[in-house]
Coordinates of C-alpha atoms and ligand atoms in Angstrom, one line a residue:
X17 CA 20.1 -46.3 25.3
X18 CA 22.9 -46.4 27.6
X19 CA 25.0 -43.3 29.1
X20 CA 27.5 -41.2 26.5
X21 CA 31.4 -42.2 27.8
X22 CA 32.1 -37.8 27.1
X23 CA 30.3 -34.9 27.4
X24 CA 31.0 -31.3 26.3
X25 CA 29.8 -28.5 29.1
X26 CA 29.4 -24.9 27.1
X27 CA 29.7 -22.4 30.0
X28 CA 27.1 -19.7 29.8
X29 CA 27.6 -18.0 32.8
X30 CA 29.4 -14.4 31.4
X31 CA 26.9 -13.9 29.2
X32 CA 23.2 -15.4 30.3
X33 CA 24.4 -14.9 33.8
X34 CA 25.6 -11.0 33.3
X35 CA 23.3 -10.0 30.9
X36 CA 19.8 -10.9 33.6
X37 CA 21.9 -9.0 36.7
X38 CA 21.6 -5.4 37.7
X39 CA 25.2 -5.4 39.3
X40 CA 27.7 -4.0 37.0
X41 CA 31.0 -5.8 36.8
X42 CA 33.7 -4.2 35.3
X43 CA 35.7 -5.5 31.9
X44 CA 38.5 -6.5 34.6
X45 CA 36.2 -7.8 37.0
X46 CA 34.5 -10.0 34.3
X47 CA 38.2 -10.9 33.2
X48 CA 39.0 -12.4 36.5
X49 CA 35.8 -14.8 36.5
X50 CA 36.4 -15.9 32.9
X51 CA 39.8 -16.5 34.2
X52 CA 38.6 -18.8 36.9
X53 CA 36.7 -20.9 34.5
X54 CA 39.5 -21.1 32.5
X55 CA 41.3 -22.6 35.3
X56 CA 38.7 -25.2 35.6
X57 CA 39.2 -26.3 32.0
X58 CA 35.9 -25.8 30.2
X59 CA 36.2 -26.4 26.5
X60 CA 33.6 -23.4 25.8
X61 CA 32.7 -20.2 27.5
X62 CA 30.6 -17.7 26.0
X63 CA 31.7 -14.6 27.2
X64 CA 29.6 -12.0 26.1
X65 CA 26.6 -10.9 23.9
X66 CA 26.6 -7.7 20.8
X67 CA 23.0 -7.4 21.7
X68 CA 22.1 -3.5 21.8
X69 CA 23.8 -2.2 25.0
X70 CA 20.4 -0.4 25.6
X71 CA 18.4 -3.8 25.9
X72 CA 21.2 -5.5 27.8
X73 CA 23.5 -2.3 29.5
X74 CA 25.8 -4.8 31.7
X75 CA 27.4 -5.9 28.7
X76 CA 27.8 -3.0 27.2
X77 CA 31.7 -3.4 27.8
X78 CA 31.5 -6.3 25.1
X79 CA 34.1 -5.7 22.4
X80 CA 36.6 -4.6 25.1
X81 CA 36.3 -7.8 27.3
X82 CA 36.3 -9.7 24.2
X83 CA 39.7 -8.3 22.8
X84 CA 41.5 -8.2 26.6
X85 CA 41.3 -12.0 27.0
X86 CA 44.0 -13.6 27.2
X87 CA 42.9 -16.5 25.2
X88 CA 43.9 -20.2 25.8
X89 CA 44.8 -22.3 23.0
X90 CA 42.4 -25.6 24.3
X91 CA 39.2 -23.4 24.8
X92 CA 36.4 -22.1 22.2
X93 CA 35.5 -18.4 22.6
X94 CA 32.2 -17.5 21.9
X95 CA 29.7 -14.8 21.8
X96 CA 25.9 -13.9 21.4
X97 CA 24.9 -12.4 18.0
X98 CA 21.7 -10.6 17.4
X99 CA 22.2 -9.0 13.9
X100 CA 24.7 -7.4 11.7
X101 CA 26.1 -5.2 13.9
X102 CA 26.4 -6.9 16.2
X103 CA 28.2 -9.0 13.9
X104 CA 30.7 -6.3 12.8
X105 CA 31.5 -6.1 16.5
X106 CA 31.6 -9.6 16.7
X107 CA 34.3 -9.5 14.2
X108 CA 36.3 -6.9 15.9
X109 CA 36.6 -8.5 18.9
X110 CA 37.4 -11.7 17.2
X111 CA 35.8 -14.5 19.0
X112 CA 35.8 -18.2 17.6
X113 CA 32.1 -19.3 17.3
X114 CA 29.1 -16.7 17.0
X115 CA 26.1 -17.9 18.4
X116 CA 22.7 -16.3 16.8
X117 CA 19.1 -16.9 18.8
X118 CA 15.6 -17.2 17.5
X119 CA 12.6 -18.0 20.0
X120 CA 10.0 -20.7 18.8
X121 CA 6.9 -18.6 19.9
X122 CA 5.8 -15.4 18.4
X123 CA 5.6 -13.3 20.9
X124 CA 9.2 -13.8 23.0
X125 CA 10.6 -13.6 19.6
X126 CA 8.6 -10.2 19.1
X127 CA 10.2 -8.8 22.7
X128 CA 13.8 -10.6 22.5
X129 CA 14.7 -9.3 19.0
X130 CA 11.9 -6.8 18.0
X131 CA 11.0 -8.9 14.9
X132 CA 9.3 -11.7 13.7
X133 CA 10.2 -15.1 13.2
X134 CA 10.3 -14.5 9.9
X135 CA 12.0 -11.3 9.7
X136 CA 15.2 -12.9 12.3
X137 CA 15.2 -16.2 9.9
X138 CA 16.9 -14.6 7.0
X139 CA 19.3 -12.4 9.3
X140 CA 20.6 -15.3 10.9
X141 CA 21.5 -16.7 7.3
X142 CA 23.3 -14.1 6.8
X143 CA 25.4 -14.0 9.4
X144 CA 25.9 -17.9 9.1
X145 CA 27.4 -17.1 5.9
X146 CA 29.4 -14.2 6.9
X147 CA 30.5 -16.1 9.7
X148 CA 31.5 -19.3 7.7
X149 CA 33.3 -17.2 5.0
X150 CA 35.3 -16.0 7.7
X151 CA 36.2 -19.5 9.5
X152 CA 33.9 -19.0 12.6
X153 CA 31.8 -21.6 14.1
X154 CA 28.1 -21.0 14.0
X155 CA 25.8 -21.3 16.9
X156 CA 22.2 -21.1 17.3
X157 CA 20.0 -20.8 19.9
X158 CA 16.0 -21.8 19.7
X159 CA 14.0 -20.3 22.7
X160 CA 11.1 -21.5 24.5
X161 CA 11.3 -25.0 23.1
X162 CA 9.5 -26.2 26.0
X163 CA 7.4 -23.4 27.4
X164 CA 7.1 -19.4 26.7
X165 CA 5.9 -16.9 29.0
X166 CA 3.7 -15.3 26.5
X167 CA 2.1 -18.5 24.6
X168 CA 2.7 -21.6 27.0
X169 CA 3.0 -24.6 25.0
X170 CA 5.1 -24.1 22.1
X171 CA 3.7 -26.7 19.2
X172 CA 6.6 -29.3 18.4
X173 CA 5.9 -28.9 14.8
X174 CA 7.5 -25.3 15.4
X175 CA 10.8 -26.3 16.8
X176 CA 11.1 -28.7 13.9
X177 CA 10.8 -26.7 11.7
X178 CA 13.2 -24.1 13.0
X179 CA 15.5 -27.0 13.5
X180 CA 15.3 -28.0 10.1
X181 CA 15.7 -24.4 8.7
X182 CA 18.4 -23.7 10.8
X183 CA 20.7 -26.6 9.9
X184 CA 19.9 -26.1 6.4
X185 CA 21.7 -23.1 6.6
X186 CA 24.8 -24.9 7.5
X187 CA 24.7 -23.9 11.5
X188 CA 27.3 -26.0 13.1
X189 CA 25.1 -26.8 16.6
X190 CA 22.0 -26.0 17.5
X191 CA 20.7 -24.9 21.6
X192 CA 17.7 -25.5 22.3
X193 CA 16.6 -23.4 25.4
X194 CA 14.0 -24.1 28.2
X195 CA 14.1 -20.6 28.4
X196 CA 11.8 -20.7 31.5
X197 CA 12.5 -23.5 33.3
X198 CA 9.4 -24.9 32.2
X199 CA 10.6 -28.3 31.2
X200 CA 10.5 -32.1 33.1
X201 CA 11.7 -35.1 31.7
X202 CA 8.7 -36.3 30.2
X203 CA 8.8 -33.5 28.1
X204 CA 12.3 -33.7 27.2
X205 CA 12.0 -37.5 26.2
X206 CA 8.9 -37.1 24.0
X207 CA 10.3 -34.2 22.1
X208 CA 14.4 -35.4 21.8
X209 CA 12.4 -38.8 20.5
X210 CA 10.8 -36.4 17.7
X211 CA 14.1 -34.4 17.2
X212 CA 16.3 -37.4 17.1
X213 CA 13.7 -39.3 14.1
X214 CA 15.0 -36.6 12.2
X215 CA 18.3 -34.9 13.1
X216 CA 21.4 -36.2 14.3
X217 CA 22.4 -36.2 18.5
X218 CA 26.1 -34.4 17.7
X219 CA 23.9 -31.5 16.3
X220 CA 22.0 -30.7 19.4
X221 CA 22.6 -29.3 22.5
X222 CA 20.6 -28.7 25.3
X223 CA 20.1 -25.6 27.4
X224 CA 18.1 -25.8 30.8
X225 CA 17.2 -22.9 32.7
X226 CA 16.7 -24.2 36.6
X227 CA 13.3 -22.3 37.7
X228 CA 11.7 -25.7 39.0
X229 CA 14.4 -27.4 39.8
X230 CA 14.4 -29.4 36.6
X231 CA 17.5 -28.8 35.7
X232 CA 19.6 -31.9 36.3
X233 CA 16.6 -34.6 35.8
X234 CA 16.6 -33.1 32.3
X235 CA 20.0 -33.4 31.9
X236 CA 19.7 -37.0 32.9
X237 CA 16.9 -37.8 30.3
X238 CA 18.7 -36.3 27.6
X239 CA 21.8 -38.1 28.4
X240 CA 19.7 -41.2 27.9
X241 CA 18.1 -39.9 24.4
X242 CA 22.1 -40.1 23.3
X243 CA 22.6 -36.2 23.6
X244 CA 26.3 -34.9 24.4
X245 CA 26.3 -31.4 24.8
X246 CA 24.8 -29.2 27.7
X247 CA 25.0 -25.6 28.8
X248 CA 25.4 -24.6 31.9
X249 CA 26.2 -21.1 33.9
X250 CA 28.4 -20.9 36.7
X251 CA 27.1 -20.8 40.2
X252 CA 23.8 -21.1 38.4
X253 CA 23.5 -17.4 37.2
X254 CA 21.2 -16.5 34.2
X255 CA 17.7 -15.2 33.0
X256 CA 16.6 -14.0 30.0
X257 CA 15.7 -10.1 30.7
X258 CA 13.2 -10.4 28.2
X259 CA 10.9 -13.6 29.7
X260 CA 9.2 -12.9 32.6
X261 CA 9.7 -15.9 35.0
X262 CA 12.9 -16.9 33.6
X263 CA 15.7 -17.5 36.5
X264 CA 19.3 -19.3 36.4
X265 CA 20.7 -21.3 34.8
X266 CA 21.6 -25.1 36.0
X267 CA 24.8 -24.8 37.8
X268 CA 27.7 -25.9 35.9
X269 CA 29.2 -27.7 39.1
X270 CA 26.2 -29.6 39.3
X271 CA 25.7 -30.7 35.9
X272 CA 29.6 -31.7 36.2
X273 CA 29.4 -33.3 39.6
X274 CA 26.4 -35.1 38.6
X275 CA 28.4 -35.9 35.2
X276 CA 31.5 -37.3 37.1
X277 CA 29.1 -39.3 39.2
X278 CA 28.0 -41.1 36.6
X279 CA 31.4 -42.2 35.1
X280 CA 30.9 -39.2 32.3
X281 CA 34.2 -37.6 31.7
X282 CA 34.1 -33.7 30.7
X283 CA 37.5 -32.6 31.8
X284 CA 36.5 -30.0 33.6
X285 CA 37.9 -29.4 37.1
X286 CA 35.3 -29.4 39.3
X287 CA 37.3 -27.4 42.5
X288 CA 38.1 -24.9 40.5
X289 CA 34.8 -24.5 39.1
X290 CA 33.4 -24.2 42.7
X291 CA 36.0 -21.1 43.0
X292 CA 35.0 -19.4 39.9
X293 CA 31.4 -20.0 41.9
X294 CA 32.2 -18.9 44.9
X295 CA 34.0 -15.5 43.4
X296 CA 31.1 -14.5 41.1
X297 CA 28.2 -15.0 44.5
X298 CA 30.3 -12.4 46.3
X299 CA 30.4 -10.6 43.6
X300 CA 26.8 -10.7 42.7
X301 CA 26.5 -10.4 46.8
X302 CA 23.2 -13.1 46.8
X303 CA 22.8 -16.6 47.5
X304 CA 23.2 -18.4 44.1
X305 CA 21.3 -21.3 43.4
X306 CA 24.3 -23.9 42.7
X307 CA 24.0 -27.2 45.5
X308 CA 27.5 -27.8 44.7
X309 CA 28.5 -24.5 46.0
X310 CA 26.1 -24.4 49.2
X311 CA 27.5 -28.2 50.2
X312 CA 30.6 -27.3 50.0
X313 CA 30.7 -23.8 51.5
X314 CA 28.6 -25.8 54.4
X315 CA 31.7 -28.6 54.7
X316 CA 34.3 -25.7 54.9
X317 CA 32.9 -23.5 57.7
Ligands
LIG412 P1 16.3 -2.7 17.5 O1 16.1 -1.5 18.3 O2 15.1 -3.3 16.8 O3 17.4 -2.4 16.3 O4 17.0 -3.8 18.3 P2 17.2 -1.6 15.0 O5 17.8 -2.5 13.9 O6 15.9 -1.1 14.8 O7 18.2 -0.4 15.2 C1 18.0 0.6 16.2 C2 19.3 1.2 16.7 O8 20.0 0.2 17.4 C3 20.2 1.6 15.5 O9 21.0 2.8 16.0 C4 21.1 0.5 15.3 O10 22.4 0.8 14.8 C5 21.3 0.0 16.8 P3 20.6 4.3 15.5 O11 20.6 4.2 14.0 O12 19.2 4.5 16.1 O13 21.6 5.1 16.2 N1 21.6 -1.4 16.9 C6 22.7 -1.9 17.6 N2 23.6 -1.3 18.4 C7 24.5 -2.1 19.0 N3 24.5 -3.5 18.8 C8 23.6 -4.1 18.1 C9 22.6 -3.3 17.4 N4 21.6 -3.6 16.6 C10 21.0 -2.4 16.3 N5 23.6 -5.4 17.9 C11 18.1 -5.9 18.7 C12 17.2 -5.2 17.8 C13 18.1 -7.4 18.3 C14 19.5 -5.4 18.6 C15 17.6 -5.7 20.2 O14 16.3 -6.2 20.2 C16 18.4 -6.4 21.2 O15 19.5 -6.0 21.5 N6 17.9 -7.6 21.7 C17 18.6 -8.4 22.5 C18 17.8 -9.0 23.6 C19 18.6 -9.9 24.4 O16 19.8 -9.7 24.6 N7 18.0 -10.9 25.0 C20 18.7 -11.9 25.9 C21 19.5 -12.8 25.1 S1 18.6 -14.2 24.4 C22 18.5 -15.3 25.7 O17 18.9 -15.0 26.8 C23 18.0 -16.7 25.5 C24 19.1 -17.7 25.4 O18 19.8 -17.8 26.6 C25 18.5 -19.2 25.2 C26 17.4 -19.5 26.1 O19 17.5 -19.4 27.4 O20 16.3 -19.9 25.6 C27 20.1 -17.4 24.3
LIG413 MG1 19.3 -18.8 28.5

């Protein structure tokens, strides 16, 4: 299959950036970032998670951030969704498109959410439905699709399942998270040529953490299976707190500048994604893993 002519970049960074950093940025602070990629004209940011500000405290400032944005009429505002409170707040702070999570294995499922499987299943259709009777867009994220910390391989049968269950409950896109960074493009082909037997490209997205490296060669391979939607994090933040081993995400300049190499068009402005980069290392005060952001701090000093 040949290359897609568009893809759609869904920025991660404020919330799987934020939530796996010990810094503490304020509500303004985060404001300003979320401002710089707004600049850059991503068509999705998710800008926060109603998790339990215990498990995740440097997003305890959730509902506040959400209701000070100045929102932008082009650009898809969503958050992270654990439960029915979290939904509640979700409401409140009235967000476009609440994105729900579910691990494929077990045991990250056990630690992420406290529950089983089978006990988050039913919660999430739930919220599906409370979210579609309200006019959201539904999200959901499946963890570990290609390695968990606790249980290594995760069987494909698994994530087809969950895949299957998920979109039955009407779930308007589905993430499917190399949580660890675990995945290579082997890996990706043989399991989006299972997927994509059975459920349509436009319903998939793909979510690479960058532990190995991997990060853009996935990309690649997936862009080749036909699929048209990638998450990213600016300046390469991210981690779940709850998977051992789990670092950034890939860098949403290089998916993009890799993106715009290859004659993909994603509309997003790729200097001013390198500023919203640039602020949120100083910020974070470590070297972030983004190439884009090394090369061209390198060319300008
Ligand atoms: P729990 O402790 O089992 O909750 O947490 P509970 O239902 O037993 O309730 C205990 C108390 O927490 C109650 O309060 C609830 O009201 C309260 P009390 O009656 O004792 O005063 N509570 C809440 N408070 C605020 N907001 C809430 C909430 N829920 C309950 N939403 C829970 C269950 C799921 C909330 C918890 O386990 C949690 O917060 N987990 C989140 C973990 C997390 O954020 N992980 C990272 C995100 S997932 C990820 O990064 C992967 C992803 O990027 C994709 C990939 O890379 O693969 C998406
Ligand atoms: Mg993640």
């Amino acid at each position: 299959m040949g290359l897609p002519k568009n893809v759609l970049i869904r920025e991660v960074g404020p919330r799987d950036g934020l939530q796996n950093e010990s810094v503490w940025l304020d509500t303004m602070e985060k404001r300003t970032w979320i401002h710089l990629l707004e600049e850059a004209h991503l068509p999705y940011i998710e800008v926060t998670s109603f998790v339990h500000p215990k498990w995740v405290p440097t997003l305890k400032d959730a509902k506040e951030l959400a209701q000070s944005l100045n929102k932008k009429e082009d650009l898809t505002y969503a958050a992270l969704i654990p439960n029915e409170k979290g939904l509640a707040h979700f409401f409140e702070a009235n967000l476009e498109v609440g994105a729900m999570f579910i691990s494929s294995s077990e045991t990250h499922n056990k630690k992420n959410m406290n529950r089983s499987i089978q006990e988050t299943l039913p919660v999430i259709k739930q919220m599906t439905t409370d979210l579609k009777a309200e006019g959201r867009q539904t999200r959901a994220y499946i963890s570990t699709v290609f390695g968990c910390p606790y249980e290594k391989q995760v069987p494909m049968d698994q994530v087809l399942r969950l895949t299957e269950q998920l979109l039955s409950f009407g779930i308007d896109e589905i993430s499917l998270g190399d949580t660890i960074g675990e995945a290579h493009p082997l890996q990706v082909e043989r399991r989006l040529d299972l997927l994509l037997e059975r459920f349509p490209a436009d319903k998939i997205a793909l979510h690479f953490h960058d532990t190995k490296g991997m990060g853009l060669a996935n990309i690649y391979t997936a862009l080749k299976a036909g699929i048209t939607m990638f998450d990213a994090s600016s300046g390469g933040l991210g981690g779940c707190p709850y998977a051992p081993g789990s670092s950034g995400n890939v860098a949403t300049e290089d998916v993009v500048h890799m993106l715009h190499k290859l004659g993909i068009e994603t509309n997003v402005d790729l200097p001013c994604l390198i500023k919203a980069a640039e602020w949120i290392e100083a910020k974070v005060d470590r070297t972030l893993q983004s190439h884009c952001l090394r090369a061209f701090q390198s060319h300008t000093t």
